Amino acid sequence: MRSYEPHVIEEKRQKIWEQKHLYRVTENGAGEKYYLLEMFPYPSGRIHMGHVRNYSIGDVIARYKRMRGFNVLHPMGWDAFGMPAENAAIERGVHPAAWTHENIAYMREQLKRLGFSYDWEREIATCDVEYYRWEQWMFLRMFEKGLVYRKSSPVNYCQKCQTVLANEQVEGGACWRCGEEVVQKELTQWFFAITKYADELYEYCDKLPGWPERVLNMQKNWIGKSYGVEVDFPMEDGDGAPLTIFTTRPDTLYGVTFMVLSPEHPLSTRLPAGTEHEQTVRAFVEKTKTQDKSFRAEITTQKEGVFTGRYVSNPLTGARVPIYVGNFVLMEYGTGAIMAVPAHDQRDFEFAKEYGLPVIATIMPANGALDPATMEAAYEGDGRMANSGPFNGKHNRETIPAIIDYLEEKKIGRRTVNYRLRDWGISRQRYWGAPIPIIYCDDCGTVPVPPEDLPVVLPLDLKVTAVGKSPLAEDPEFYKVNCPICKKPGRRETDTMDTFVESSWYFLRYACADYDQGPLDSARVNYWMPVDQYIGGVEHAVLHLLYSRFFNRVLNELDLVAAREPFENLLTQGMVIKDGSKMSKSKGNVVDPDYMIKKYGADTARLFCLFASPPEKDLDWSDKGVEGCFRFLQRVWRLVTERLDDIKGTVSALEPVVDDTDSVQLAYLIHKTVKKVTEDIDRFHLNTAIARIMELVNGVYKFIEKDKKDEDSKGLLRGAMETVIVLLFPFVPHIAEELWEMLGLDIQTIGRSWPQYNEKYIMEDRVLVVVQVNGKLRDRCEVERDTDQEQLKNIAHSLDKVRRHLEGKTIVKTVVVPNKLVNIVVK
Ligand code: ANZ
Ligand code: ZN
């Protein structure tokens, strides 16, 4: 008898899969389509346990769906552009391309060694020109449609990484990568007009029932839709346009005691021009402009400002209101100016206290009046209105529509909706990215590269010497180019695209990875899209998923994909934790997948990741748990191999043997397990599914102990073993397939059929109780679990087959084993 040697069987199985192209999939395959997608990795060098977990979960579902008759697309690829390649180039002198391709080669082997059932023929690497050339094509189409534009704007800039950062790459005012304080810098940048889709992206959050609530809320918050009103405050001296502000709280208009402009607001420098205030305002504006915006917006940031020397009048009361410039007002939101109501807005309150400005309370809490002289914080709750002219005494919420109606009628205000979402700045001053297909010409301006001149190939014969300094900008061979229109010398754009652009459409390219007539073969794309199940980390809950939803819409409008939303269902898996914190190099608590494979094999690594916790929850690494999984697989191995000779020629059965309690119990267990495992996988309760298979294995061992020699029992035993193997297949495909083959079965069938259960043998919360008379099985009865002993006795005594054996006898005693057995002892 062979012992369980994972390496031998795993490598053997993988070779067979590859030779038989078992996981190749076409659009002509039988069955309904099912697109299972896992977030593709960045080729950093080696896979980590987070990948193993993510992809193990995905592989279970892919295999399971195939077994259920679906035509499954399960692809894999590489998110291959990005900074680390450039860093490696600087630190180690290797070319980013070489570094990336080496990493891909290594990681591909790692994934293959784990036995994931990908269709490798659809593999893509986003740094390959065959991929990004189509991204450049898309850029040009978006340019035509006005969805791409260029503007000079302050950008977040990290001086250490010497690069522009997206808002979401700024964490608490610091660079997400190196922790350096982020400053603002003016740069001309390319933008994607994602805000044109803000409303749709927001509203569709309610039409994605297959997404986790938490992720949808994060998306909604990021888009930040808010209903309010723009109000015009006329300048005191009646000169020039009024000052327009955005507020969500028109009910507080009577409490306005000052106005605040963003430092970037055009009026900030214009209003004090030529006055004694000019210098102080200018100095303040300059200072504040270099501060990171998200830092300025934080509630804890110190409120600072200066007076402009000018006033507006309150359109409702006519009161004279001074205009300040303040750090906490951002130009990007609303109109870049606010009306300040210190009594009811904490930021305004802090500002008022700092600069000795008046506070007027206009909303009174239910438990008493506010006294501005003693208030220690703004009252931001609701209540009855005071100091508010005709609205006094009314509930503040009620007055909001009335006040807006009034403002609209007088044409001094308009209902508006504001979004926090900003357009997506995609320019990066980097080398290792997709070149932006634009040429600048002194005469013709900004000229898109003609489509027939695509791709703009990223030259590979360059040396990267410093982070953020794109060598493209220093390579005349690259940037010297003639203007496509006037043919005079022009200059190429030397910025590359944000790598989030590549990951915004890779899932579409998988559908037609070999297509070379255009970016996407719509027929194939529309066969597969939308993605039925997407699986990945929650760290992508906002950006990647939002950008993909945006991109998919754009491509939908370009008639390249019929679906409007790309991802039907989303599963966000938890982190892998060890010793209390996320596994990471910096924490020094990583377990290397290669080590796991070497020591236990791929099946154990997969099984542990799936068994140790439900997919959405964090997984706590445990060496003991790994050992346990390995022992379980050994136990399964022995279960089959030790009895192979016994059951070789036997026909498998899933029916109990007549009048045999043990076989009844086993048959019921088999059917129950099939049902439960099916339901569990459908709900992604993969850990409990495994636990149930483990129970079934225990049940089979128990049955074996009874040492039944008859053919029927052997048939049932074989049926039980086959069920164990088939149920295990999606989780641990190598050992399962090997055992399957040992039983003389065809490996095509294990991957293509899922076991059925028979309702007859299913008891939801019911148990089968065996009734014996003098230890001999006479009948069984199905009862509710935990039926009480007396009742069970009565039921047993009343059974026909039992009564026959009681006739003319005296009952000595009745032994009841709850949920299992009743034995009636007679004389
Ligand atoms: C007066 C007021 C009184 C406000 C009050 C709030 C409470 P959301 O809900 O996020 O849309 N605001 C408007 N534009 C701003 C800008 N560019 N920078 C900083 N703050 C700005 O927030 C809308 C509120 O945020 C607006 O309503 C405005 O303050 C402020 F008791 O106006 B409110
Ligand atoms: Zn020109």
mmCIF file of N, CA and C in Angstrom, residues 694-731:
data_model
loop_
_atom_site.group_PDB
_atom_site.id
_atom_site.type_symbol
_atom_site.label_atom_id
_atom_site.label_comp_id
_atom_site.label_asym_id
_atom_site.label_seq_id
_atom_site.Cartn_x
_atom_site.Cartn_y
_atom_site.Cartn_z
ATOM 1 N N MET A 694 -15.533 16.140 6.890
ATOM 2 C CA MET A 694 -14.774 15.456 7.936
ATOM 3 C C MET A 694 -15.673 14.536 8.757
ATOM 4 N N GLU A 695 -16.891 15.011 9.041
ATOM 5 C CA GLU A 695 -17.843 14.172 9.774
ATOM 6 C C GLU A 695 -18.193 12.922 8.983
ATOM 7 N N LEU A 696 -18.354 13.124 7.689
ATOM 8 C CA LEU A 696 -18.683 11.969 6.857
ATOM 9 C C LEU A 696 -17.537 10.953 6.891
ATOM 10 N N VAL A 697 -16.313 11.460 6.861
ATOM 11 C CA VAL A 697 -15.166 10.550 6.926
ATOM 12 C C VAL A 697 -15.202 9.762 8.234
ATOM 13 N N ASN A 698 -15.516 10.446 9.326
ATOM 14 C CA ASN A 698 -15.655 9.736 10.605
ATOM 15 C C ASN A 698 -16.721 8.661 10.521
ATOM 16 N N GLY A 699 -17.833 9.022 9.893
ATOM 17 C CA GLY A 699 -18.940 8.077 9.752
ATOM 18 C C GLY A 699 -18.518 6.836 8.964
ATOM 19 N N VAL A 700 -17.725 7.054 7.934
ATOM 20 C CA VAL A 700 -17.295 5.926 7.107
ATOM 21 C C VAL A 700 -16.372 5.017 7.929
ATOM 22 N N TYR A 701 -15.476 5.626 8.694
ATOM 23 C CA TYR A 701 -14.586 4.820 9.539
ATOM 24 C C TYR A 701 -15.379 3.992 10.552
ATOM 25 N N LYS A 702 -16.425 4.590 11.082
ATOM 26 C CA LYS A 702 -17.260 3.868 12.045
ATOM 27 C C LYS A 702 -17.899 2.642 11.390
ATOM 28 N N PHE A 703 -18.351 2.889 10.192
ATOM 29 C CA PHE A 703 -19.004 1.811 9.454
ATOM 30 C C PHE A 703 -18.006 0.682 9.179
ATOM 31 N N ILE A 704 -16.786 1.085 8.858
ATOM 32 C CA ILE A 704 -15.757 0.089 8.557
ATOM 33 C C ILE A 704 -15.466 -0.789 9.767
ATOM 34 N N GLU A 705 -15.510 -0.169 10.930
ATOM 35 C CA GLU A 705 -15.255 -0.937 12.157
ATOM 36 C C GLU A 705 -16.225 -2.099 12.315
ATOM 37 N N LYS A 706 -17.433 -1.948 11.758
ATOM 38 C CA LYS A 706 -18.426 -3.015 11.882
ATOM 39 C C LYS A 706 -18.047 -4.217 11.026
ATOM 40 N N ASP A 707 -17.091 -4.012 10.130
ATOM 41 C CA ASP A 707 -16.525 -5.104 9.357
ATOM 42 C C ASP A 707 -17.561 -5.951 8.629
ATOM 43 N N LYS A 708 -18.415 -5.311 7.859
ATOM 44 C CA LYS A 708 -19.459 -6.036 7.121
ATOM 45 C C LYS A 708 -18.851 -6.679 5.879
ATOM 46 N N LYS A 709 -19.225 -7.904 5.668
ATOM 47 C CA LYS A 709 -18.604 -8.621 4.551
ATOM 48 C C LYS A 709 -19.524 -8.738 3.332
ATOM 49 N N ASP A 710 -20.823 -8.473 3.527
ATOM 50 C CA ASP A 710 -21.734 -8.721 2.406
ATOM 51 C C ASP A 710 -21.552 -7.701 1.286
ATOM 52 N N GLU A 711 -21.955 -8.075 0.102
ATOM 53 C CA GLU A 711 -21.769 -7.240 -1.093
ATOM 54 C C GLU A 711 -22.487 -5.892 -0.964
ATOM 55 N N ASP A 712 -23.717 -5.898 -0.409
ATOM 56 C CA ASP A 712 -24.485 -4.654 -0.307
ATOM 57 C C ASP A 712 -23.760 -3.641 0.567
ATOM 58 N N SER A 713 -23.228 -4.124 1.679
ATOM 59 C CA SER A 713 -22.508 -3.225 2.578
ATOM 60 C C SER A 713 -21.268 -2.676 1.900
ATOM 61 N N LYS A 714 -20.597 -3.542 1.167
ATOM 62 C CA LYS A 714 -19.402 -3.094 0.437
ATOM 63 C C LYS A 714 -19.772 -2.035 -0.589
ATOM 64 N N GLY A 715 -20.905 -2.245 -1.214
ATOM 65 C CA GLY A 715 -21.366 -1.268 -2.207
ATOM 66 C C GLY A 715 -21.608 0.079 -1.558
ATOM 67 N N LEU A 716 -22.217 0.052 -0.408
ATOM 68 C CA LEU A 716 -22.495 1.297 0.290
ATOM 69 C C LEU A 716 -21.186 1.959 0.729
ATOM 70 N N LEU A 717 -20.270 1.133 1.205
ATOM 71 C CA LEU A 717 -18.977 1.664 1.627
ATOM 72 C C LEU A 717 -18.283 2.357 0.461
ATOM 73 N N ARG A 718 -18.348 1.705 -0.662
ATOM 74 C CA ARG A 718 -17.736 2.297 -1.842
ATOM 75 C C ARG A 718 -18.449 3.600 -2.230
ATOM 76 N N GLY A 719 -19.760 3.562 -2.143
ATOM 77 C CA GLY A 719 -20.534 4.775 -2.443
ATOM 78 C C GLY A 719 -20.135 5.920 -1.518
ATOM 79 N N ALA A 720 -19.919 5.573 -0.256
ATOM 80 C CA ALA A 720 -19.546 6.592 0.727
ATOM 81 C C ALA A 720 -18.177 7.173 0.402
ATOM 82 N N MET A 721 -17.246 6.284 0.051
ATOM 83 C CA MET A 721 -15.898 6.753 -0.289
ATOM 84 C C MET A 721 -15.932 7.656 -1.510
ATOM 85 N N GLU A 722 -16.660 7.236 -2.504
ATOM 86 C CA GLU A 722 -16.737 8.061 -3.716
ATOM 87 C C GLU A 722 -17.324 9.429 -3.397
ATOM 88 N N THR A 723 -18.305 9.434 -2.488
ATOM 89 C CA THR A 723 -18.913 10.715 -2.125
ATOM 90 C C THR A 723 -17.895 11.613 -1.427
ATOM 91 N N VAL A 724 -17.157 11.020 -0.503
ATOM 92 C CA VAL A 724 -16.117 11.799 0.185
ATOM 93 C C VAL A 724 -15.168 12.412 -0.833
ATOM 94 N N ILE A 725 -14.722 11.610 -1.763
ATOM 95 C CA ILE A 725 -13.721 12.063 -2.730
ATOM 96 C C ILE A 725 -14.271 13.174 -3.618
ATOM 97 N N VAL A 726 -15.475 12.959 -4.075
ATOM 98 C CA VAL A 726 -16.065 13.936 -4.992
ATOM 99 C C VAL A 726 -16.323 15.262 -4.272
ATOM 100 N N LEU A 727 -16.778 15.180 -3.037
ATOM 101 C CA LEU A 727 -17.035 16.411 -2.287
ATOM 102 C C LEU A 727 -15.735 17.149 -1.980
ATOM 103 N N LEU A 728 -14.667 16.377 -1.817
ATOM 104 C CA LEU A 728 -13.389 17.000 -1.504
ATOM 105 C C LEU A 728 -12.725 17.630 -2.736
ATOM 106 N N PHE A 729 -13.139 17.187 -3.889
ATOM 107 C CA PHE A 729 -12.443 17.595 -5.114
ATOM 108 C C PHE A 729 -12.247 19.103 -5.285
ATOM 109 N N PRO A 730 -13.288 19.925 -5.072
ATOM 110 C CA PRO A 730 -13.045 21.360 -5.282
ATOM 111 C C PRO A 730 -12.012 21.940 -4.310
ATOM 112 N N PHE A 731 -11.892 21.343 -3.155
ATOM 113 C CA PHE A 731 -11.000 21.873 -2.123
ATOM 114 C C PHE A 731 -9.565 21.371 -2.306
#
